[in-house]
mmCIF file of C-alpha atoms and ligand atoms in Angstrom:
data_model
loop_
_atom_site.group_PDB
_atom_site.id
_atom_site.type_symbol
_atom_site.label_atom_id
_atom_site.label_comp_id
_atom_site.label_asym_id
_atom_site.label_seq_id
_atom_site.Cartn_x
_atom_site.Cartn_y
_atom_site.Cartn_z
ATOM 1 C CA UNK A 1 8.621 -3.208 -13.401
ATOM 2 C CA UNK A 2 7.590 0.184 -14.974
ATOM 3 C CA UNK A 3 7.173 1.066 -18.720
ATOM 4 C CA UNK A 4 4.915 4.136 -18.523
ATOM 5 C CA UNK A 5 3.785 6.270 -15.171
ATOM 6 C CA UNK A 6 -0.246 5.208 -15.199
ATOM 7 C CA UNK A 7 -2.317 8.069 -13.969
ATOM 8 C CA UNK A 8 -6.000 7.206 -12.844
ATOM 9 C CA UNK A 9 -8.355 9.772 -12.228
ATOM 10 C CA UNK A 10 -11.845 10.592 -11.591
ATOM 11 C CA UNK A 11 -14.503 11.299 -9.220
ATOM 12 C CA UNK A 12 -14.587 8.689 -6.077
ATOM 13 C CA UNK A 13 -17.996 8.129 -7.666
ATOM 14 C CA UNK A 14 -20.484 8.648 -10.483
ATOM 15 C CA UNK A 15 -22.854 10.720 -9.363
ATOM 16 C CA UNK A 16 -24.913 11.929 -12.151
ATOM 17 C CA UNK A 17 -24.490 11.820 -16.199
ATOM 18 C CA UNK A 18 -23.094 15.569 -16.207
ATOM 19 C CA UNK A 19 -20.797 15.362 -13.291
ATOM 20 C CA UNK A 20 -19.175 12.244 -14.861
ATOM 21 C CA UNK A 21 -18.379 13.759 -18.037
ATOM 22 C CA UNK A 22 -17.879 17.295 -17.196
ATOM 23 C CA UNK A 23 -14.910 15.557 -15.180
ATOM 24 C CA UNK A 24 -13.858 12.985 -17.895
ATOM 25 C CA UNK A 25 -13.406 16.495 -19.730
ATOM 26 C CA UNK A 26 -11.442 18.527 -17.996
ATOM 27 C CA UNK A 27 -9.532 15.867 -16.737
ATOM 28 C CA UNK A 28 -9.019 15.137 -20.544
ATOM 29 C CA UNK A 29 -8.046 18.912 -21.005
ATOM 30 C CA UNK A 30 -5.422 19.113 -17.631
ATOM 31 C CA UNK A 31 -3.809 15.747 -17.156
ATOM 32 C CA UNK A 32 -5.187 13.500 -20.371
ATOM 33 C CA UNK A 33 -4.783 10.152 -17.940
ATOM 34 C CA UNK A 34 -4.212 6.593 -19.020
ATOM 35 C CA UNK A 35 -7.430 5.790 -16.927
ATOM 36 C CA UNK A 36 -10.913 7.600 -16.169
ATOM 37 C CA UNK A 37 -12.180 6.146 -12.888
ATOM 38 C CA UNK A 38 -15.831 6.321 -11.027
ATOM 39 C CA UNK A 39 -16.913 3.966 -8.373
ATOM 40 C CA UNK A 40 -20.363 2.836 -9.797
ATOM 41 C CA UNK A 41 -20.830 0.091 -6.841
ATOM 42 C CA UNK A 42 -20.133 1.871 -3.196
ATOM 43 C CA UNK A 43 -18.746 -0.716 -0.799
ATOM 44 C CA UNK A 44 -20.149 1.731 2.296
ATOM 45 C CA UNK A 45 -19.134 1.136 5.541
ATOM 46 C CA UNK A 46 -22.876 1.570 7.080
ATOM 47 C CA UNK A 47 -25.847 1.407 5.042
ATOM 48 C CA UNK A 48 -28.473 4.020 4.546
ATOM 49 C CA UNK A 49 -25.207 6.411 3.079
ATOM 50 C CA UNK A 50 -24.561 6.948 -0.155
ATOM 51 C CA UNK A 51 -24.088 3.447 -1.914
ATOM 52 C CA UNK A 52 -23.256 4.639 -5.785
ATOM 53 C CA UNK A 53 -25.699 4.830 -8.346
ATOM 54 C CA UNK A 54 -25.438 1.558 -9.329
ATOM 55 C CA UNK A 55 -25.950 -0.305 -13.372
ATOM 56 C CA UNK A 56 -27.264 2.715 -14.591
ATOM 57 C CA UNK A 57 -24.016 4.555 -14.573
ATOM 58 C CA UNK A 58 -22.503 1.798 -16.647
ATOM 59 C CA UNK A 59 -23.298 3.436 -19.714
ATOM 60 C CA UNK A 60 -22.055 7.080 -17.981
ATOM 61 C CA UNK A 61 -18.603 5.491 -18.514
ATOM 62 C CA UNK A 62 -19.416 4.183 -21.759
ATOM 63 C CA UNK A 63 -19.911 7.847 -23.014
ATOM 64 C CA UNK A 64 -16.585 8.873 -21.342
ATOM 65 C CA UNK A 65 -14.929 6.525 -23.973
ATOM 66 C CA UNK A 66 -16.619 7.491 -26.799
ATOM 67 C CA UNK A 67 -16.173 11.174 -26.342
ATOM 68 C CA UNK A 68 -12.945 11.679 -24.448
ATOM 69 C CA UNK A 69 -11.725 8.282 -25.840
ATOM 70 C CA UNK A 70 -10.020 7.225 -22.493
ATOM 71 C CA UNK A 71 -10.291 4.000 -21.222
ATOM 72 C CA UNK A 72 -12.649 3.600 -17.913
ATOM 73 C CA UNK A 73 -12.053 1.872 -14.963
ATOM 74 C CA UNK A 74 -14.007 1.078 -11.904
ATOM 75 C CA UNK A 75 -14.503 -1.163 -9.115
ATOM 76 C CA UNK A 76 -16.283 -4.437 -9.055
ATOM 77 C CA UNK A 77 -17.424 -6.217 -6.236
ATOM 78 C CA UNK A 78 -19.001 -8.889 -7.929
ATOM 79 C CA UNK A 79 -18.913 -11.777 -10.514
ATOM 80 C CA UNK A 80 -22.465 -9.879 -11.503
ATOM 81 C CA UNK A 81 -20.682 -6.611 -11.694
ATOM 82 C CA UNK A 82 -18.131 -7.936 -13.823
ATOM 83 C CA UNK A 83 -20.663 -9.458 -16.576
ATOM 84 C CA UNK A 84 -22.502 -6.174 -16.477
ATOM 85 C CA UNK A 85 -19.047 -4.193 -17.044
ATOM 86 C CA UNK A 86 -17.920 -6.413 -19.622
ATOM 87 C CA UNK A 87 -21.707 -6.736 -21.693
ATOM 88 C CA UNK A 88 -20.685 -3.136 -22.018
ATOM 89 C CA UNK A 89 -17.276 -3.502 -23.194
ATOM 90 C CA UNK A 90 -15.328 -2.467 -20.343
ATOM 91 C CA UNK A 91 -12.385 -4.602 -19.199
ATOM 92 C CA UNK A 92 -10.786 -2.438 -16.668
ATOM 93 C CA UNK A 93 -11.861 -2.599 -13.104
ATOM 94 C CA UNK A 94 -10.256 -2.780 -9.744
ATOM 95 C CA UNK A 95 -11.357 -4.853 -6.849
ATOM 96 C CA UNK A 96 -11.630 -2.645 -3.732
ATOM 97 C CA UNK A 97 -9.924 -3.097 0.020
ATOM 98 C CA UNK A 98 -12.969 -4.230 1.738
ATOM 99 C CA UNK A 99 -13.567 -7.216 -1.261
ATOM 100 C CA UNK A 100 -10.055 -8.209 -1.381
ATOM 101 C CA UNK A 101 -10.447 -9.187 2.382
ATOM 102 C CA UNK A 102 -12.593 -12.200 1.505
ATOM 103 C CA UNK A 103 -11.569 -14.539 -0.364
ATOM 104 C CA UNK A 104 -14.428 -16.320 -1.253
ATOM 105 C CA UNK A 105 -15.740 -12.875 -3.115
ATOM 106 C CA UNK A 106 -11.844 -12.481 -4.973
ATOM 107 C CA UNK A 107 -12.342 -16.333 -6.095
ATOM 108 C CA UNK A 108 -16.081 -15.755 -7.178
ATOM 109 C CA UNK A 109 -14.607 -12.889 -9.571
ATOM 110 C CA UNK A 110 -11.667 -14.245 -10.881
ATOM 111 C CA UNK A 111 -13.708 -17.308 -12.220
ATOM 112 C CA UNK A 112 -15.611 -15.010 -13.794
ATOM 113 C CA UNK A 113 -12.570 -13.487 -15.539
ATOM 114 C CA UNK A 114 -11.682 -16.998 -16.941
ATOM 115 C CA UNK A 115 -10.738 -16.538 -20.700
ATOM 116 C CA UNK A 116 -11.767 -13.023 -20.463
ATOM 117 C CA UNK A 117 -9.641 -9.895 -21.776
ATOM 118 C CA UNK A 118 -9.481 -7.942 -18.270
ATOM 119 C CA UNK A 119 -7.292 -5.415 -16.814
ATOM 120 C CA UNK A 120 -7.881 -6.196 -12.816
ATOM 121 C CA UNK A 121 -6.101 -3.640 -10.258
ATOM 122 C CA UNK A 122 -6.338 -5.623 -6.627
ATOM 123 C CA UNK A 123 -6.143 -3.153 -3.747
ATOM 124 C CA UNK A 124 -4.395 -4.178 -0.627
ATOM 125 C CA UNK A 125 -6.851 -5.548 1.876
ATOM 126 C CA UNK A 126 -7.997 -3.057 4.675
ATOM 127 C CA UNK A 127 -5.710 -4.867 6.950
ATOM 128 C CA UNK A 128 -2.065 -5.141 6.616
ATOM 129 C CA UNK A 129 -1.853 -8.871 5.742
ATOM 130 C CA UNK A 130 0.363 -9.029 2.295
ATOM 131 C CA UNK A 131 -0.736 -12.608 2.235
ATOM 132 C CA UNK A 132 -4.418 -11.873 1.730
ATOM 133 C CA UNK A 133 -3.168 -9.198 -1.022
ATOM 134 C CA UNK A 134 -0.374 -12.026 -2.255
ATOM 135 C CA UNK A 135 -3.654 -14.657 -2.201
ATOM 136 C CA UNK A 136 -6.103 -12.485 -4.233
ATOM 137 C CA UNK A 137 -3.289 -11.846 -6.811
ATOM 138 C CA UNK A 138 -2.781 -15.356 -7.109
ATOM 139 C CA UNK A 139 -6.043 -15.953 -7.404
ATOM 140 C CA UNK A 140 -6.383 -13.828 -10.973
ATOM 141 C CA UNK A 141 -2.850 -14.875 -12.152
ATOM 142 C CA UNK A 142 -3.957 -18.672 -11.709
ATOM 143 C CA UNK A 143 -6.971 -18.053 -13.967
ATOM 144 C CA UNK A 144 -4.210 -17.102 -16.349
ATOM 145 C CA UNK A 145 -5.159 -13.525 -16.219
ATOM 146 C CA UNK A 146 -2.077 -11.616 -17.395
ATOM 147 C CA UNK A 147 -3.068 -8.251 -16.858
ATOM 148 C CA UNK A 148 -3.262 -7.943 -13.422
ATOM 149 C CA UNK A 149 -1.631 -5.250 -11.365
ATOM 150 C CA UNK A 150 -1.787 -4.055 -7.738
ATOM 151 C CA UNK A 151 -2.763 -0.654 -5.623
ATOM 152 C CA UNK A 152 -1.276 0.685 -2.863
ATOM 153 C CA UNK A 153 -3.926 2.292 -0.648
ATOM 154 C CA UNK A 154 -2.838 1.888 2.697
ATOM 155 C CA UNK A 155 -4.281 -0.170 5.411
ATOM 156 C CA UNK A 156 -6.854 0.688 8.759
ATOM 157 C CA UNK A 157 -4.864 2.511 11.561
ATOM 158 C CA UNK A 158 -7.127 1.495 14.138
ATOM 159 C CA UNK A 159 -6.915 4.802 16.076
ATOM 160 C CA UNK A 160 -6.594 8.282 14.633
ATOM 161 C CA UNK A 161 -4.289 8.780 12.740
ATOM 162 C CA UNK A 162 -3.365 12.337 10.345
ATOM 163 C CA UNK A 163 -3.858 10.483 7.094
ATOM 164 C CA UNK A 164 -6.970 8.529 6.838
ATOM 165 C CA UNK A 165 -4.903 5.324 6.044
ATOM 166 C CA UNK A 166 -1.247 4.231 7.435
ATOM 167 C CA UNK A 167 0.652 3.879 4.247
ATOM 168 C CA UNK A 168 3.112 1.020 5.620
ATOM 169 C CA UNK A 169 4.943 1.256 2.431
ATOM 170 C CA UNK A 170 7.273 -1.287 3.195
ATOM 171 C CA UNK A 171 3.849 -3.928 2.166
ATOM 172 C CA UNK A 172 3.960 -3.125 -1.348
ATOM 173 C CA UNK A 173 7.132 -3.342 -1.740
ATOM 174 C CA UNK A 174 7.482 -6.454 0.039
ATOM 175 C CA UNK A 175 4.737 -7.277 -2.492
ATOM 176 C CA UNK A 176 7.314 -5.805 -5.435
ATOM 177 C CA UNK A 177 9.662 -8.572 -3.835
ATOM 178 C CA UNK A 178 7.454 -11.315 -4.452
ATOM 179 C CA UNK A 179 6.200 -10.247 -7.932
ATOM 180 C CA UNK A 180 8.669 -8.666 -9.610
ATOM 181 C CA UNK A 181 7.188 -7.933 -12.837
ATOM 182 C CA UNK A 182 3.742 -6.810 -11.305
ATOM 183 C CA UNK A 183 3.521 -3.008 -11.358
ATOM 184 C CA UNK A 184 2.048 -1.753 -8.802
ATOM 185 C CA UNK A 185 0.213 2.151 -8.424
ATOM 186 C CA UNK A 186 -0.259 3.918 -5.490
ATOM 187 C CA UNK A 187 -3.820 5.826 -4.552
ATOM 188 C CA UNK A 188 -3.014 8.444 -2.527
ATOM 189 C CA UNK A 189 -6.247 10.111 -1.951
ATOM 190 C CA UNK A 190 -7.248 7.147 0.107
ATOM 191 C CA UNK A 191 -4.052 7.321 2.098
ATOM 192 C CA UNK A 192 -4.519 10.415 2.894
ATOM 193 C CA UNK A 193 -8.174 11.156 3.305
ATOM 194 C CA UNK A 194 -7.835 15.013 2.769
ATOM 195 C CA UNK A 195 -6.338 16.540 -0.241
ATOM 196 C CA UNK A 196 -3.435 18.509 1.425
ATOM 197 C CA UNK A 197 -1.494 15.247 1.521
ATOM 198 C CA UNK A 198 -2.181 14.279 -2.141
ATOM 199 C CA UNK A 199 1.003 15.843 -3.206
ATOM 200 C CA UNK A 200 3.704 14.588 -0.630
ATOM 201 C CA UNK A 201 2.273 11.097 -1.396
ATOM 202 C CA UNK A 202 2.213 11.141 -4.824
ATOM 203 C CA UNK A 203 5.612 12.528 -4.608
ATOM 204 C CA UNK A 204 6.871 9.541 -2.135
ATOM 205 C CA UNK A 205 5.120 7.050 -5.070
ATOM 206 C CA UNK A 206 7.113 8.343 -7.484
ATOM 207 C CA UNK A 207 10.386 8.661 -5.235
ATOM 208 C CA UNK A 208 9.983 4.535 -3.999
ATOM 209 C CA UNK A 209 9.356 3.739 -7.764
ATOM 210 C CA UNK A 210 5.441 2.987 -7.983
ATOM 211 C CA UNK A 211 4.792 2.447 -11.526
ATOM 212 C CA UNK A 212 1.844 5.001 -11.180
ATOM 213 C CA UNK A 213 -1.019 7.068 -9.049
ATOM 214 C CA UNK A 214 -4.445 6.746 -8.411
ATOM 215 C CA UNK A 215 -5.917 10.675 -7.724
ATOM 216 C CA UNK A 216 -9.793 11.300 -7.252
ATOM 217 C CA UNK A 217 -10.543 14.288 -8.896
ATOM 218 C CA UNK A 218 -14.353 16.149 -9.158
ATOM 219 C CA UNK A 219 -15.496 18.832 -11.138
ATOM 220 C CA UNK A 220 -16.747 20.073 -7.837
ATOM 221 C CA UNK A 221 -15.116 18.527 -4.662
ATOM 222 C CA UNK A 222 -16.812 20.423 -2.598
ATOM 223 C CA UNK A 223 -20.476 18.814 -3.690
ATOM 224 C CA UNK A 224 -18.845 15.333 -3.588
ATOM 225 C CA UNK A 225 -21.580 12.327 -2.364
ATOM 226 C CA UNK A 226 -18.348 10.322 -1.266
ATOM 227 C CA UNK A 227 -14.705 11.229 -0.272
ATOM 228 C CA UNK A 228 -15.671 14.897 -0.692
ATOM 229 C CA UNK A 229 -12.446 15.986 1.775
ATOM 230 C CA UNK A 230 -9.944 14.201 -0.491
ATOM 231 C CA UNK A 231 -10.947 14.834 -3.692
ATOM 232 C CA UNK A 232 -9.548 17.905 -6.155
ATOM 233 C CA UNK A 233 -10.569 19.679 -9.607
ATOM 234 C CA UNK A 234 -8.455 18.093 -12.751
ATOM 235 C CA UNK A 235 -6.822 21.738 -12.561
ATOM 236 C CA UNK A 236 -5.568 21.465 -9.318
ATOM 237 C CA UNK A 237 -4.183 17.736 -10.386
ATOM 238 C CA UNK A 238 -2.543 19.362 -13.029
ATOM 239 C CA UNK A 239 -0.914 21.570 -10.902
ATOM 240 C CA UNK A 240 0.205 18.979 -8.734
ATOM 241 C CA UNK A 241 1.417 16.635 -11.597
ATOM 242 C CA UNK A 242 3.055 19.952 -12.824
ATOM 243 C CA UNK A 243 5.148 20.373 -9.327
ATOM 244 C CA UNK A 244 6.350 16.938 -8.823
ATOM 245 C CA UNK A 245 9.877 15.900 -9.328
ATOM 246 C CA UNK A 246 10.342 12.601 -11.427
ATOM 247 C CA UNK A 247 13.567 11.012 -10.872
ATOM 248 C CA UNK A 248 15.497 8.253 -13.170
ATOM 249 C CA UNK A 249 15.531 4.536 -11.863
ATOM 250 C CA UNK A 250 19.203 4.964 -12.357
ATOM 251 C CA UNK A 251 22.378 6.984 -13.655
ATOM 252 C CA UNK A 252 24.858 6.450 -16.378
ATOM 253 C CA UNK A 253 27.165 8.999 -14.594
ATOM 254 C CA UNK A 254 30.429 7.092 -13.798
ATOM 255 C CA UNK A 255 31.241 9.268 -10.612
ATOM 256 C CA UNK A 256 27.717 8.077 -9.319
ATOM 257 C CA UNK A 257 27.880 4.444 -10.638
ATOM 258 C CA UNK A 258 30.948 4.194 -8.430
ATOM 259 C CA UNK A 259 30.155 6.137 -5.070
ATOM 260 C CA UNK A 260 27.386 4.060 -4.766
ATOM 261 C CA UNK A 261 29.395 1.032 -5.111
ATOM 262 C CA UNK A 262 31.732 1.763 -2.429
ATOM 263 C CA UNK A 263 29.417 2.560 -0.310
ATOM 264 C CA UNK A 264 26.872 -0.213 -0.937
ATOM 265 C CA UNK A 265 30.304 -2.174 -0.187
ATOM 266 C CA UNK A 266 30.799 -0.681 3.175
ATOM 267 C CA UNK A 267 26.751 -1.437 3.700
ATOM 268 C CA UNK A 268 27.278 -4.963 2.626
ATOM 269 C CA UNK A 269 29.864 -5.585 5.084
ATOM 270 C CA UNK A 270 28.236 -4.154 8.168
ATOM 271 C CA UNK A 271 25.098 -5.955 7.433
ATOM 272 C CA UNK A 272 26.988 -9.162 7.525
ATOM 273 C CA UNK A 273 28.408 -7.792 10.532
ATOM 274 C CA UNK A 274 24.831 -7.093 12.086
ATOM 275 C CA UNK A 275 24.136 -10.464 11.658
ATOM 276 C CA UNK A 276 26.791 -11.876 13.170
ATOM 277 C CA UNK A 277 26.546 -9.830 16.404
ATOM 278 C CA UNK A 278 22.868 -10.880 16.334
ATOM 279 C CA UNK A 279 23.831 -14.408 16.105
ATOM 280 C CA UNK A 280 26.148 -13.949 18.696
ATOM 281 C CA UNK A 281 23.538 -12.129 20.852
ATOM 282 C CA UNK A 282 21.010 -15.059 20.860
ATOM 283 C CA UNK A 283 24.060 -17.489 22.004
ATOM 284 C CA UNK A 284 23.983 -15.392 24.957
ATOM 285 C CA UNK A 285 20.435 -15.310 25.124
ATOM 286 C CA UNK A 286 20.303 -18.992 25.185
ATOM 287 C CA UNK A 287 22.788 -19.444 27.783
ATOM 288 C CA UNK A 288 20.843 -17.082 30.066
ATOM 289 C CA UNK A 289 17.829 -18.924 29.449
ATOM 290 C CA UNK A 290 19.521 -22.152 30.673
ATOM 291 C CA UNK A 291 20.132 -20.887 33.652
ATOM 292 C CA UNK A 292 16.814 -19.059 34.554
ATOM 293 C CA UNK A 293 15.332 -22.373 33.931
ATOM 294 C CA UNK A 294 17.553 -24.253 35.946
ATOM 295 C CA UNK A 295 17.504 -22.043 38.977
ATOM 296 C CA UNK A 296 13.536 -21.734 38.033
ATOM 297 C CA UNK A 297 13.453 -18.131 37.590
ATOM 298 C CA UNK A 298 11.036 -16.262 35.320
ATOM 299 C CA UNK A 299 11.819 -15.291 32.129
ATOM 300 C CA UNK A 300 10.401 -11.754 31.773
ATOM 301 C CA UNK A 301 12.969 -9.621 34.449
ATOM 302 C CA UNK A 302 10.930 -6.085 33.975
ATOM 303 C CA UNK A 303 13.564 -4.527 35.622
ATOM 304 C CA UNK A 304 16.275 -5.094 33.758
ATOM 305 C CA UNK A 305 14.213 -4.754 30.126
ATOM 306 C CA UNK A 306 13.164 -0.824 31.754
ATOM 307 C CA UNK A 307 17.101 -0.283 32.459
ATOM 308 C CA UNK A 308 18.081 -1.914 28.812
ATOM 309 C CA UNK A 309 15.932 0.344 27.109
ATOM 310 C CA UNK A 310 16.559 3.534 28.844
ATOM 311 C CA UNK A 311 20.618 3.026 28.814
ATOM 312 C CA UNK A 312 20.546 2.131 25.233
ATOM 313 C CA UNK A 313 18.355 4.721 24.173
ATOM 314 C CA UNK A 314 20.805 7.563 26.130
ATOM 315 C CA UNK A 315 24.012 5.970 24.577
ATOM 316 C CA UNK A 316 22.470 7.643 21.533
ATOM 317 C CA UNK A 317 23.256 11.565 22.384
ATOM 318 C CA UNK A 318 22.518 13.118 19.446
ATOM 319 C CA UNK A 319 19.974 12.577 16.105
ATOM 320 C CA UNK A 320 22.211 9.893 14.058
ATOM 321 C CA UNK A 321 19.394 7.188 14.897
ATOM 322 C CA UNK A 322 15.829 7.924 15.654
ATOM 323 C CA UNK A 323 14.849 6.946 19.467
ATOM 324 C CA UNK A 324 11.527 5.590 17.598
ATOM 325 C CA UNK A 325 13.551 3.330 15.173
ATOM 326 C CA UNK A 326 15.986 2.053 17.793
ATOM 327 C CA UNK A 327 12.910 1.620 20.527
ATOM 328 C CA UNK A 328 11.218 -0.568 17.713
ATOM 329 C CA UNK A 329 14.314 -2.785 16.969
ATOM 330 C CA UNK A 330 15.123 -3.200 20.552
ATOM 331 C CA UNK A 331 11.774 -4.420 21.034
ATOM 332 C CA UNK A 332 11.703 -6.933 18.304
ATOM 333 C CA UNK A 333 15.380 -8.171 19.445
ATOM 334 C CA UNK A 334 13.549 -8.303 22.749
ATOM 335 C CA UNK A 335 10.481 -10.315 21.203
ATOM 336 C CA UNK A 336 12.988 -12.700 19.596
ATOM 337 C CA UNK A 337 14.989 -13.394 23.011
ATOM 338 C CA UNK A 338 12.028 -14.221 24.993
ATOM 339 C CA UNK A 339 10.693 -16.445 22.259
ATOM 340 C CA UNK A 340 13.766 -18.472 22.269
ATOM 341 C CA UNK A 341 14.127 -18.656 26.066
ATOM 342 C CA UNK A 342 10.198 -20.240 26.162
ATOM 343 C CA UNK A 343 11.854 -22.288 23.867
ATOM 344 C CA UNK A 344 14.390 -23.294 26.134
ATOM 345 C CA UNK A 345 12.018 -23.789 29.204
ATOM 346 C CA UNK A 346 9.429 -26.038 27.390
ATOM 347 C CA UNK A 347 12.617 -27.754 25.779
ATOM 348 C CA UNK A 348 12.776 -31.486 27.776
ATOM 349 C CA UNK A 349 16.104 -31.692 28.855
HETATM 350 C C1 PEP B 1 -12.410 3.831 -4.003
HETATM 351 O O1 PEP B 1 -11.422 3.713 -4.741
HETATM 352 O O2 PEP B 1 -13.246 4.733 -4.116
HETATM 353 C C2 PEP B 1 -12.541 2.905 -2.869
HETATM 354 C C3 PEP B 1 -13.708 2.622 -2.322
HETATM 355 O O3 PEP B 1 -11.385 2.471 -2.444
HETATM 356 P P1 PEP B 1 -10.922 1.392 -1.333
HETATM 357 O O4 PEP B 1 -11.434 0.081 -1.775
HETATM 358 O O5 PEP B 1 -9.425 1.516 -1.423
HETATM 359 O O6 PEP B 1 -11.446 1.880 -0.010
HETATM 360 MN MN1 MN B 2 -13.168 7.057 -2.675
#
């Protein structure tokens, strides 16, 4: 999936002509990264805030090339944005969580990517649905648009949360399931919201094998117009970069290769296991569902759930499987049971 570890960086917006280079430059000096980003277009929650500077900064990242000579990227929101981006010869751009919710927008600006030479990043929609991420990928890929690949920037917790966005990392790689040869980055400055998390989630990226990060970095964080709380200096990225341990896909070491071969065995063999006490299970299910119906008795017995919960979660004493993890499968082997006795009951027979 991964040939090189892309590194984006670069203020969460353009702000002015000096801010935008002083960063390109010391972000050239510290970290030298394969992209310079700056939001030029603000997708803003509420209006009346900050909304980026808008065309003007275009040719702010046009300079960044010619002096730092790193490629720019930014985000477009629009089949307008695009034609301005590309009239000024840059290809790269992502297309931000709120845009990739809507079709109809993702559509508009892949058509206008048609026989184009683009790099396009697609965020994950605000919302965990993989099939509106899956859909706006597919979208690019059917305008034969090779160069796409995907960001990881976590999706709306809906209450609060510590990080500013739930990473739910088993999404992208769900997504890495699908699309095996798309890489896909990870931003986490937008996971986390407030840069004392940047680290351990750049360090998680690298650890599930993300092919890359996207930091926001600023000259000066602290006079940020957007996203001052989760943006650093280029030094400070440095530093991070500089304290992060990068690990091999794999190892040649014949003592490993084998350990984990046994015990992927043993794994292999409970799973199939698993499944077969599942199956089981749901025979047993079905059978009690029979007989509810025929002696007309409801299917949801609240009692007995409370008691099947609270006995299964004792029977595990000590810390070998987290109460949270075995409360969430129980419930989903729960879910599963009642759907199949509604089955049953609306089931002519
Ligand atoms: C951004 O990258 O600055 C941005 C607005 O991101 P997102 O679309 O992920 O919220
Ligand atoms: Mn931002």
């Amino acid at each position: 999936m991964c040939d090189d570890f892309i590194i984006i960086s670069g203020p969460c917006s353009a702000e002015s002509e000096e801010q935008v280079l002083q960063t390109a430059l010391e972000l050239k000096q510290f970290v030298n990264p394969t992209f310079f980003r700056a939001g030029i277009w603000k997708p803003r929650t509420r209006p009346g805030t900050f909304e980026g500077i808008g065309d003007e900064a275009v040719k702010w990242l046009a300079k960044v090339v010619n002096i730092t000579g790193i490629p720019v990227i930014t985000e477009a929101g629009s089949a307008q944005h695009v034609k301005i981006l590309l009239e000024n010869n840059i290809k790269n751009f992502w297309i931000g969580a709120r845009t990739v919710a809507n079709p109809f927008s993702v559509q508009e600006i892949a058509d206008a990517c048609e026989d184009k030479e683009v790099n396009v990043f697609i965020k994950n929609p605000i919302y965990p649905d993989i099939e509106l991420w899956t859909g706006a990928i597919e979208r690019f890929l059917n305008k034969g648009i090779s160069e796409v690949a995907a960001i990881h920037r976590g999706f709306y917790p809906f209450r609060k949360t510590q990080l500013r966005n739930i990473p739910d990392w088993e999404i992208p790689i769900e997504l890495a399931r699908r699309f095996p040869n798309l890489k896909i980055i990870t931003d986490p400055s937008h996971i986390a919201g407030n840069k004392i998390y940047i680290k351990e989630i750049c360090q998680k990226a690298i650890d599930l094998n993300f092919c890359g990060i996207m930091v926001e970095t600023h000259y000066r964080p602290e006079s940020a117009r957007s996203d001052k709380g989760q943006q650093i200096t280029p030094k400070e990225f440095k530093e991070i970069l500089d304290s992060l341990t990068y690990r091999n896909i794999s190892s040649t070491n014949i003592d490993f290769k084998s350990e984990l071969n046994n015990l992927r065995e043993k794994i292999d063999v409970i799973d199939f296991q698993l499944i077969d006490m599942l199956e089981h299970r749901f025979k047993l299910v079905d059978e009690i569902g029979k007989l509810k119906k025929k002696h007309n008795v409801k299917i949801l017995q609240l009692d007995r759930w409370k008691s099947m919960v609270e006995s299964r979660l004792k029977y595990v004493c000590d810390e070998s499987i987290s109460r949270e993890f075995l409360l969430k499968l129980l419930q989903m082997i729960h879910k599963e049971s009642i759907k199949r006795q509604n089955d049953i009951f609306r089931n002519e027979d």
